[in-house]
Amino acid sequence: QSWSRGMSYCLHSESHLDTGPIYVREKGKLHVVNQGAGGIQNVTPKTRPFSLFSRSFSVELCMNREDDRARRQRTDHFIFTYTKEGNLRYSAKSLFSLVLGYISDNVDHIDSLIGFPEQIAEKLFSAAEARQKFTEPVTGLRALQKFTEAYGSLVLCSLCLRNRYLVISEKLEEIKSFRELTCLDLSCCKLGDEHELLEHLTKEALSSVKRLLLKDNSLSDAGLRRMTAPVRVLKKGLENLLVLDLSCNPEITDVGIGYLLSFKKLNCLDISGTGLKDVDAVIKRIQTQIGLVHSKVPLKEFDHSNCKTEGWAEQTVLQWEQAVMEAMKPQDNLGSRAAALRFYGKTHRIKEVVKCTLVEAETKASGNLQFYKEKVQNCHLPLKKEVAGSHELKNNKKRALSEQERERTSKQKHLCLTVEDWDLLNTY
């Protein structure tokens, strides 16, 4: 007590100096001296731990969260291999491969590829194709258009979409972006007369098509009239067509065959399974006006073996088909439904599946109406020609052709376009 009194006396005597709180350690404990009361408190001061951030504060490292797949590939800058001894060996990737991977990840942001080297563009296309960039709905179409605008037929020169009507419906805009195609197979797709793809055939982008297969597409005379209008009047469109397959279209009649006579460069024509009324008159008309001869043997040009998808985008078309098949996987239980329908005798739902094969069988039974040009050697046929009198036949053909040209010129002088033809021209 005497000690505390002396301490408080000293504090009161020096109260004019503000020294702050005073701490005294006694028996291993820390005490604070209360200047106001003049005594010592045995209360241990509570010190708060020092913290730089609050409890709710958090830090997260973000790197291009839009494309996690591209981020993972960008961190992989090494190639790992094994030596003969079995040791792991790694080497750094080349700068070209790293840049190629980065551009392919962002291929939809390319402004233009016109004038870019074809060799590097092909590698860039394959790298983007491996990353399935062209299967994306919006960005894939934009990237594909940049390649087709710059390289045309190199991207795709031949396209086979036989029996792939689902791919056409899902990727119609991508298919319309292809340019300078020379072969197009749309067989057994049931497109009809007013499909957008058939309207696209008359555009300048597909004026290079030389082989067109439209077998079993529910076409009629109206569809042929629309398809041949640019060639008949404006001398544009499918003017370079060499091979045309219109078989298995029962609604095409003699009137529709008349529209085909505008294809002067045709070498092979197939109109089997159409709704012709006077077959002999049609055969004679095709022979006299286009110069095509009726074939008694099926031509190799129409066996669909030569038409394949060729070009840089060959794997892209396969990816589209795989995506469509994966989208149809939840409907696999429809097979059991079809089996139940067969069991109960209700088979009206499965008739559409076998319709194409039935039409082909009907055309084989009705007869073959395939035509070829004699001078063309692409249609491999054992033609019998007599050597004697060949010059006379040639002269007769020349005379017949000259007479036909005179008749055409005389008819063209008095030819007037109908209102329907003008309406068709205004649509192009």
Coordinates of C-alpha atoms in Angstrom, one line a residue:
Q1 CA 0.0 0.0 0.0
S2 CA 2.8 2.4 0.8
W3 CA 4.3 1.7 -2.6
S4 CA 1.1 2.5 -4.4
R5 CA 0.6 5.7 -2.4
G6 CA 4.1 6.8 -3.4
M7 CA 3.4 6.0 -7.0
S8 CA 0.2 7.9 -7.0
Y9 CA 1.9 10.8 -5.4
C10 CA 4.5 10.9 -8.1
L11 CA 1.8 10.8 -10.7
H12 CA -0.1 13.6 -9.2
S13 CA 3.0 15.7 -8.8
E14 CA 3.9 15.3 -12.5
S15 CA 0.3 15.5 -13.8
H16 CA 1.3 18.5 -16.0
L17 CA 3.2 16.0 -18.2
D18 CA 1.0 13.6 -20.4
T19 CA 3.1 10.5 -20.5
G20 CA 0.2 8.2 -21.6
P21 CA -0.7 4.9 -19.9
I22 CA 1.8 3.4 -17.6
Y23 CA 2.2 -0.4 -17.3
V24 CA 3.8 -2.2 -14.3
R25 CA 4.8 -5.9 -14.3
E26 CA 4.4 -7.5 -10.9
K27 CA 4.7 -11.2 -10.2
G28 CA 4.7 -12.1 -13.9
K29 CA 1.5 -10.1 -14.6
L30 CA 1.2 -6.8 -16.5
H31 CA -0.8 -4.1 -14.7
V32 CA -1.9 -0.7 -16.0
V33 CA -1.8 2.3 -13.7
N34 CA -5.1 4.3 -13.6
Q35 CA -4.1 7.9 -13.4
G36 CA -7.6 9.1 -12.6
A37 CA -8.2 6.8 -9.7
G38 CA -4.6 6.8 -8.6
G39 CA -4.5 3.0 -8.4
I40 CA -3.4 0.0 -10.2
Q41 CA -5.8 -2.2 -12.2
N42 CA -5.1 -5.9 -12.6
V43 CA -6.7 -6.0 -16.0
T44 CA -4.7 -7.4 -18.9
P45 CA -5.0 -5.2 -22.0
K46 CA -6.8 -6.8 -24.9
T47 CA -4.8 -6.3 -28.0
R48 CA -6.5 -6.9 -31.4
P49 CA -4.5 -8.9 -34.0
F50 CA -3.3 -6.9 -36.9
S51 CA -5.0 -7.8 -40.2
L52 CA -4.4 -6.2 -43.6
F53 CA -7.8 -7.2 -45.2
S54 CA -11.2 -7.8 -43.8
R55 CA -12.6 -11.3 -43.4
S56 CA -14.9 -11.0 -46.4
F57 CA -12.0 -10.0 -48.7
S58 CA -10.9 -12.6 -51.3
V59 CA -8.5 -12.7 -54.3
E60 CA -9.1 -14.8 -57.4
L61 CA -6.8 -15.1 -60.5
C62 CA -8.8 -14.9 -63.7
M63 CA -7.3 -15.7 -67.1
N64 CA -9.6 -15.6 -70.2
R65 CA -12.6 -17.3 -68.6
E66 CA -14.5 -17.2 -71.9
D67 CA -12.6 -20.2 -73.2
D68 CA -11.2 -22.5 -70.6
R69 CA -10.2 -25.0 -73.3
A70 CA -8.0 -22.4 -75.0
R71 CA -6.4 -21.5 -71.6
R72 CA -5.5 -25.2 -71.0
Q73 CA -3.9 -25.6 -74.4
R74 CA -2.0 -22.3 -74.0
T75 CA -0.2 -23.5 -70.9
D76 CA 1.0 -26.6 -72.7
H77 CA 4.1 -25.3 -74.4
F78 CA 6.2 -28.5 -74.3
I79 CA 6.3 -31.8 -76.2
F80 CA 7.0 -34.9 -74.0
T81 CA 8.7 -37.9 -75.6
Y82 CA 10.6 -40.9 -74.4
T83 CA 14.2 -41.8 -75.3
K84 CA 15.4 -45.3 -76.2
E85 CA 16.5 -45.8 -72.6
G86 CA 13.0 -45.0 -71.4
N87 CA 13.8 -41.6 -69.9
L88 CA 11.3 -38.8 -70.2
R89 CA 12.4 -36.0 -72.6
Y90 CA 10.6 -32.7 -73.2
S91 CA 11.3 -30.0 -75.8
A92 CA 9.7 -26.6 -76.3
K93 CA 7.2 -26.1 -79.1
S94 CA 8.1 -23.9 -82.0
L95 CA 6.9 -20.3 -82.0
F96 CA 5.0 -21.1 -85.2
S97 CA 2.9 -23.8 -83.6
L98 CA 2.2 -21.6 -80.6
V99 CA 1.0 -18.7 -82.7
L100 CA -1.0 -21.1 -84.9
G101 CA -2.8 -22.4 -81.9
Y102 CA -3.5 -19.0 -80.6
I103 CA -5.0 -17.8 -83.9
S104 CA -7.0 -20.9 -84.3
D105 CA -8.5 -20.4 -80.8
N106 CA -9.6 -16.9 -81.9
V107 CA -10.3 -17.7 -85.6
D108 CA -13.7 -16.0 -85.5
H109 CA -12.0 -12.6 -84.9
I110 CA -10.0 -12.7 -88.2
D111 CA -11.0 -9.8 -90.4
S112 CA -9.9 -11.2 -93.8
L113 CA -7.7 -13.8 -95.3
I114 CA -7.5 -12.5 -98.9
G115 CA -3.9 -12.6 -100.1
F116 CA -2.8 -14.8 -97.2
P117 CA -0.5 -17.8 -98.3
E118 CA -2.5 -20.9 -99.0
Q119 CA 0.0 -23.3 -97.3
I120 CA -0.3 -21.5 -94.0
A121 CA -4.0 -21.0 -94.4
E122 CA -4.5 -24.8 -94.8
K123 CA -2.7 -25.4 -91.6
L124 CA -4.7 -22.8 -89.8
F125 CA -7.9 -24.3 -91.1
S126 CA -6.9 -27.8 -89.9
A127 CA -5.9 -26.4 -86.5
A128 CA -9.3 -24.7 -86.1
E129 CA -11.0 -27.8 -87.4
A130 CA -9.3 -29.9 -84.8
R131 CA -10.6 -27.6 -82.1
Q132 CA -14.1 -27.9 -83.7
K133 CA -14.4 -24.2 -84.2
F134 CA -16.6 -24.5 -87.3
T135 CA -19.3 -26.5 -85.4
E136 CA -20.1 -23.5 -83.2
P137 CA -23.4 -21.9 -84.3
V138 CA -22.4 -18.2 -84.8
T139 CA -18.7 -18.0 -84.6
G140 CA -18.2 -21.0 -86.8
L141 CA -20.2 -19.6 -89.7
R142 CA -18.3 -16.3 -89.5
A143 CA -14.9 -18.1 -89.6
L144 CA -16.0 -20.4 -92.4
Q145 CA -17.1 -17.4 -94.5
K146 CA -13.6 -15.8 -94.2
F147 CA -12.0 -19.0 -95.6
T148 CA -14.5 -19.5 -98.4
E149 CA -14.2 -15.9 -99.5
A150 CA -10.4 -16.1 -99.8
Y151 CA -9.8 -19.6 -101.1
G152 CA -13.1 -20.8 -102.7
S153 CA -12.7 -24.3 -104.1
L154 CA -9.7 -25.1 -101.9
V155 CA -12.0 -25.1 -98.9
L156 CA -14.4 -27.5 -100.7
C157 CA -14.7 -28.4 -104.4
S158 CA -17.1 -31.3 -104.0
L159 CA -19.9 -31.8 -101.5
C160 CA -21.9 -35.0 -101.0
L161 CA -25.1 -34.6 -98.9
R162 CA -26.9 -37.7 -100.0
N163 CA -29.5 -38.7 -97.4
R164 CA -28.3 -35.9 -95.1
Y165 CA -31.4 -33.8 -94.9
L166 CA -30.9 -33.2 -91.2
V167 CA -27.4 -31.7 -91.8
I168 CA -28.9 -29.4 -94.5
S169 CA -31.6 -28.2 -92.1
E170 CA -29.2 -27.6 -89.3
K171 CA -26.2 -26.1 -91.2
L172 CA -28.0 -24.5 -94.2
E173 CA -26.2 -21.1 -93.8
E174 CA -22.8 -22.8 -93.6
I175 CA -23.5 -24.9 -96.7
K176 CA -24.6 -21.8 -98.6
S177 CA -21.3 -20.1 -97.7
F178 CA -19.3 -22.6 -99.9
R179 CA -18.2 -21.2 -103.2
E180 CA -16.9 -22.5 -106.5
L181 CA -18.3 -26.1 -106.0
T182 CA -17.9 -28.3 -109.0
C183 CA -19.9 -31.3 -107.7
L184 CA -23.0 -31.2 -105.5
D185 CA -25.0 -34.3 -104.5
L186 CA -28.4 -33.7 -102.9
S187 CA -30.0 -37.0 -103.6
C188 CA -32.8 -38.4 -101.4
C189 CA -33.2 -35.2 -99.4
K190 CA -36.8 -34.4 -100.1
L191 CA -36.1 -30.7 -100.5
G192 CA -39.1 -29.7 -102.7
D193 CA -39.5 -26.9 -105.1
E194 CA -39.2 -23.9 -102.7
H195 CA -36.3 -24.9 -100.6
E196 CA -33.7 -22.2 -99.9
L197 CA -30.8 -24.4 -101.1
L198 CA -32.4 -24.9 -104.5
E199 CA -32.9 -21.2 -104.8
H200 CA -29.2 -20.8 -103.9
L201 CA -28.2 -23.0 -106.9
T202 CA -29.1 -20.1 -109.2
K203 CA -26.7 -17.7 -107.6
E204 CA -23.3 -16.7 -108.9
A205 CA -21.5 -18.5 -106.1
L206 CA -22.6 -21.9 -107.6
S207 CA -22.2 -21.1 -111.3
S208 CA -19.2 -23.3 -111.3
V209 CA -21.2 -26.5 -110.6
K210 CA -20.7 -29.1 -113.4
R211 CA -22.2 -32.1 -111.7
L212 CA -25.6 -31.8 -109.9
L213 CA -27.5 -34.8 -108.5
L214 CA -31.1 -34.1 -107.4
K215 CA -32.4 -37.6 -107.3
D216 CA -35.6 -38.1 -105.2
N217 CA -36.2 -34.5 -104.1
S218 CA -39.9 -34.2 -104.7
L219 CA -39.3 -31.8 -107.6
S220 CA -41.9 -30.8 -110.1
D221 CA -42.1 -28.7 -113.2
A222 CA -42.4 -25.5 -111.2
G223 CA -39.1 -26.3 -109.4
L224 CA -37.3 -26.9 -112.8
R225 CA -38.8 -23.7 -114.1
R226 CA -37.4 -21.6 -111.2
M227 CA -34.0 -23.4 -111.4
T228 CA -33.6 -22.9 -115.2
A229 CA -35.0 -19.3 -115.4
P230 CA -31.5 -17.5 -115.2
V231 CA -30.1 -19.8 -117.8
R232 CA -33.0 -19.6 -120.2
V233 CA -33.3 -15.8 -120.1
L234 CA -30.1 -14.2 -118.6
K235 CA -27.6 -16.9 -119.6
K236 CA -26.4 -17.1 -116.0
G237 CA -26.7 -19.6 -113.2
L238 CA -26.1 -23.3 -114.0
E239 CA -24.9 -22.6 -117.5
N240 CA -21.7 -24.8 -117.0
L241 CA -23.7 -27.9 -116.0
L242 CA -22.4 -31.1 -117.5
V243 CA -24.1 -33.9 -115.5
L244 CA -27.7 -33.7 -114.2
D245 CA -29.6 -36.3 -112.3
L246 CA -33.4 -35.8 -111.9
S247 CA -34.4 -39.4 -111.4
C248 CA -37.1 -40.5 -108.9
N249 CA -39.1 -37.3 -109.2
P250 CA -42.5 -38.5 -110.4
E251 CA -44.0 -34.9 -110.6
I252 CA -41.7 -33.9 -113.4
T253 CA -43.6 -34.1 -116.7
D254 CA -43.0 -33.4 -120.4
V255 CA -43.3 -29.7 -119.7
G256 CA -40.5 -29.7 -117.2
I257 CA -38.2 -31.6 -119.6
G258 CA -38.7 -28.6 -121.9
Y259 CA -37.0 -26.3 -119.4
L260 CA -33.9 -28.6 -119.4
L261 CA -33.2 -27.9 -123.1
S262 CA -31.5 -24.7 -122.1
F263 CA -28.6 -26.6 -120.7
K264 CA -26.6 -26.7 -123.9
K265 CA -23.4 -28.1 -122.3
L266 CA -25.0 -31.2 -120.9
N267 CA -23.2 -34.4 -121.4
C268 CA -25.2 -36.8 -119.3
L269 CA -28.8 -36.6 -118.2
D270 CA -31.0 -39.0 -116.0
I271 CA -34.7 -38.6 -116.0
S272 CA -35.7 -42.1 -114.9
G273 CA -38.7 -42.4 -112.7
T274 CA -40.3 -39.1 -113.8
G275 CA -43.9 -38.6 -114.8
L276 CA -43.4 -38.5 -118.6
K277 CA -46.5 -39.1 -120.7
D278 CA -45.0 -39.4 -124.2
V279 CA -41.6 -41.0 -123.6
D280 CA -40.7 -41.4 -127.3
A281 CA -41.4 -37.8 -128.1
V282 CA -39.2 -36.7 -125.1
I283 CA -36.4 -38.9 -126.3
K284 CA -36.5 -37.5 -129.8
R285 CA -36.7 -34.0 -128.5
I286 CA -33.7 -34.4 -126.3
Q287 CA -31.7 -36.0 -129.1
T288 CA -32.5 -33.3 -131.6
Q289 CA -32.2 -30.2 -129.5
I290 CA -29.4 -31.1 -127.1
G291 CA -27.6 -33.9 -128.9
L292 CA -28.0 -36.5 -126.2
V293 CA -28.5 -40.2 -127.1
H294 CA -30.7 -42.5 -125.1
S295 CA -28.5 -45.2 -123.3
K296 CA -29.6 -48.8 -123.1
V297 CA -27.0 -49.5 -120.4
P298 CA -26.9 -47.7 -117.0
L299 CA -24.2 -45.0 -117.0
K300 CA -21.4 -44.9 -114.5
E301 CA -21.9 -41.2 -114.0
F302 CA -25.1 -41.8 -112.0
D303 CA -23.9 -44.6 -109.6
H304 CA -23.0 -42.0 -107.0
S305 CA -19.5 -43.5 -106.5
N306 CA -17.6 -40.6 -108.0
C307 CA -19.3 -37.9 -105.9
K308 CA -17.5 -37.4 -102.6
T309 CA -16.8 -34.6 -100.2
E310 CA -13.3 -33.2 -101.0
G311 CA -11.5 -30.2 -99.7
W312 CA -10.2 -28.7 -96.5
A313 CA -13.6 -28.9 -94.9
E314 CA -14.1 -32.6 -95.5
Q315 CA -13.7 -33.3 -91.7
T316 CA -15.9 -30.3 -90.9
V317 CA -18.9 -31.9 -92.8
L318 CA -18.3 -35.1 -90.8
Q319 CA -18.3 -33.1 -87.6
W320 CA -21.6 -31.6 -88.5
E321 CA -23.1 -35.0 -89.1
Q322 CA -21.7 -36.4 -85.8
A323 CA -23.2 -33.4 -84.0
V324 CA -26.6 -34.1 -85.6
M325 CA -26.4 -37.8 -84.6
E326 CA -25.5 -36.9 -81.0
A327 CA -28.5 -34.5 -80.9
M328 CA -30.7 -37.4 -81.9
K329 CA -29.4 -39.8 -79.2
P330 CA -32.2 -39.1 -76.7
Q331 CA -34.6 -40.4 -79.4
D332 CA -33.1 -43.8 -79.5
N333 CA -36.1 -45.3 -77.8
L334 CA -38.1 -44.7 -81.1
G335 CA -36.7 -48.0 -82.3
S336 CA -38.6 -49.8 -79.7
R337 CA -41.8 -47.9 -80.6
A338 CA -41.3 -48.9 -84.3
A339 CA -40.9 -52.5 -83.2
A340 CA -44.1 -52.3 -81.2
L341 CA -45.9 -50.8 -84.2
R342 CA -44.7 -53.6 -86.4
F343 CA -45.9 -56.1 -83.8
Y344 CA -49.4 -54.6 -83.7
G345 CA -49.6 -54.2 -87.5
K346 CA -49.5 -50.4 -87.4
T347 CA -46.6 -49.6 -89.8
H348 CA -47.8 -46.2 -91.1
R349 CA -45.0 -44.4 -89.2
I350 CA -42.1 -46.3 -90.8
K351 CA -43.2 -45.9 -94.4
E352 CA -41.1 -42.7 -94.8
V353 CA -37.9 -44.5 -94.0
V354 CA -38.2 -47.0 -96.9
K355 CA -39.7 -44.5 -99.4
C356 CA -36.4 -43.8 -101.2
T357 CA -35.7 -47.5 -101.8
L358 CA -39.3 -48.0 -103.0
V359 CA -38.9 -45.2 -105.5
E360 CA -35.6 -46.6 -106.8
A361 CA -37.3 -50.0 -107.3
E362 CA -40.1 -48.5 -109.2
T363 CA -37.7 -46.6 -111.5
K364 CA -35.8 -49.8 -112.2
A365 CA -39.1 -51.6 -113.1
S366 CA -40.3 -48.7 -115.3
G367 CA -37.2 -48.4 -117.3
N368 CA -33.9 -46.5 -117.7
L369 CA -34.0 -43.0 -119.2
Q370 CA -30.4 -42.0 -119.2
F371 CA -28.8 -39.9 -121.9
Y372 CA -25.2 -39.3 -122.9
K373 CA -23.4 -37.4 -125.6
E374 CA -21.5 -39.6 -128.1
K375 CA -18.5 -37.4 -128.4
V376 CA -17.8 -37.5 -124.7
Q377 CA -15.6 -40.3 -123.5
N378 CA -16.3 -39.9 -119.8
C379 CA -19.4 -42.1 -120.1
H380 CA -17.7 -45.5 -120.7
L381 CA -20.1 -47.4 -122.9
P382 CA -19.4 -50.0 -125.7
L383 CA -20.7 -47.9 -128.6
K384 CA -21.0 -49.7 -132.0
K385 CA -20.1 -47.4 -134.9
E386 CA -19.8 -48.4 -138.5
V387 CA -16.7 -47.1 -140.2
A388 CA -18.3 -47.0 -143.6
G389 CA -20.5 -44.0 -144.1
S390 CA -19.3 -42.1 -141.1
H391 CA -18.6 -38.9 -143.2
E392 CA -22.2 -39.1 -144.5
L393 CA -23.6 -39.3 -141.0
K394 CA -21.5 -36.3 -139.9
N395 CA -22.7 -34.3 -142.9
N396 CA -26.3 -35.2 -142.2
K397 CA -25.9 -34.2 -138.6
K398 CA -24.5 -30.8 -139.6
R399 CA -27.4 -30.2 -142.0
A400 CA -29.9 -31.2 -139.3
L401 CA -28.2 -28.9 -136.8
S402 CA -28.2 -26.0 -139.2
E403 CA -31.9 -26.5 -139.9
Q404 CA -32.6 -26.6 -136.2
E405 CA -30.7 -23.4 -135.7
R406 CA -32.8 -21.7 -138.4
E407 CA -36.0 -22.9 -136.7
R408 CA -34.8 -21.6 -133.4
T409 CA -33.9 -18.2 -134.7
S410 CA -37.2 -17.9 -136.5
K411 CA -39.0 -18.9 -133.3
Q412 CA -36.9 -16.6 -131.1
K413 CA -38.0 -13.7 -133.3
H414 CA -41.6 -14.2 -132.4
L415 CA -40.9 -15.3 -128.8
C416 CA -42.4 -13.2 -126.0
L417 CA -41.9 -13.6 -122.3
T418 CA -44.9 -14.4 -120.3
V419 CA -45.9 -12.5 -117.1
E420 CA -44.7 -15.5 -115.0
D421 CA -41.3 -15.4 -116.6
W422 CA -41.0 -11.7 -115.8
D423 CA -42.0 -12.4 -112.2
L424 CA -39.3 -15.0 -111.9
L425 CA -36.7 -12.6 -113.3
N426 CA -37.6 -10.0 -110.8
T427 CA -37.0 -12.4 -108.0
Y428 CA -33.3 -12.8 -109.0

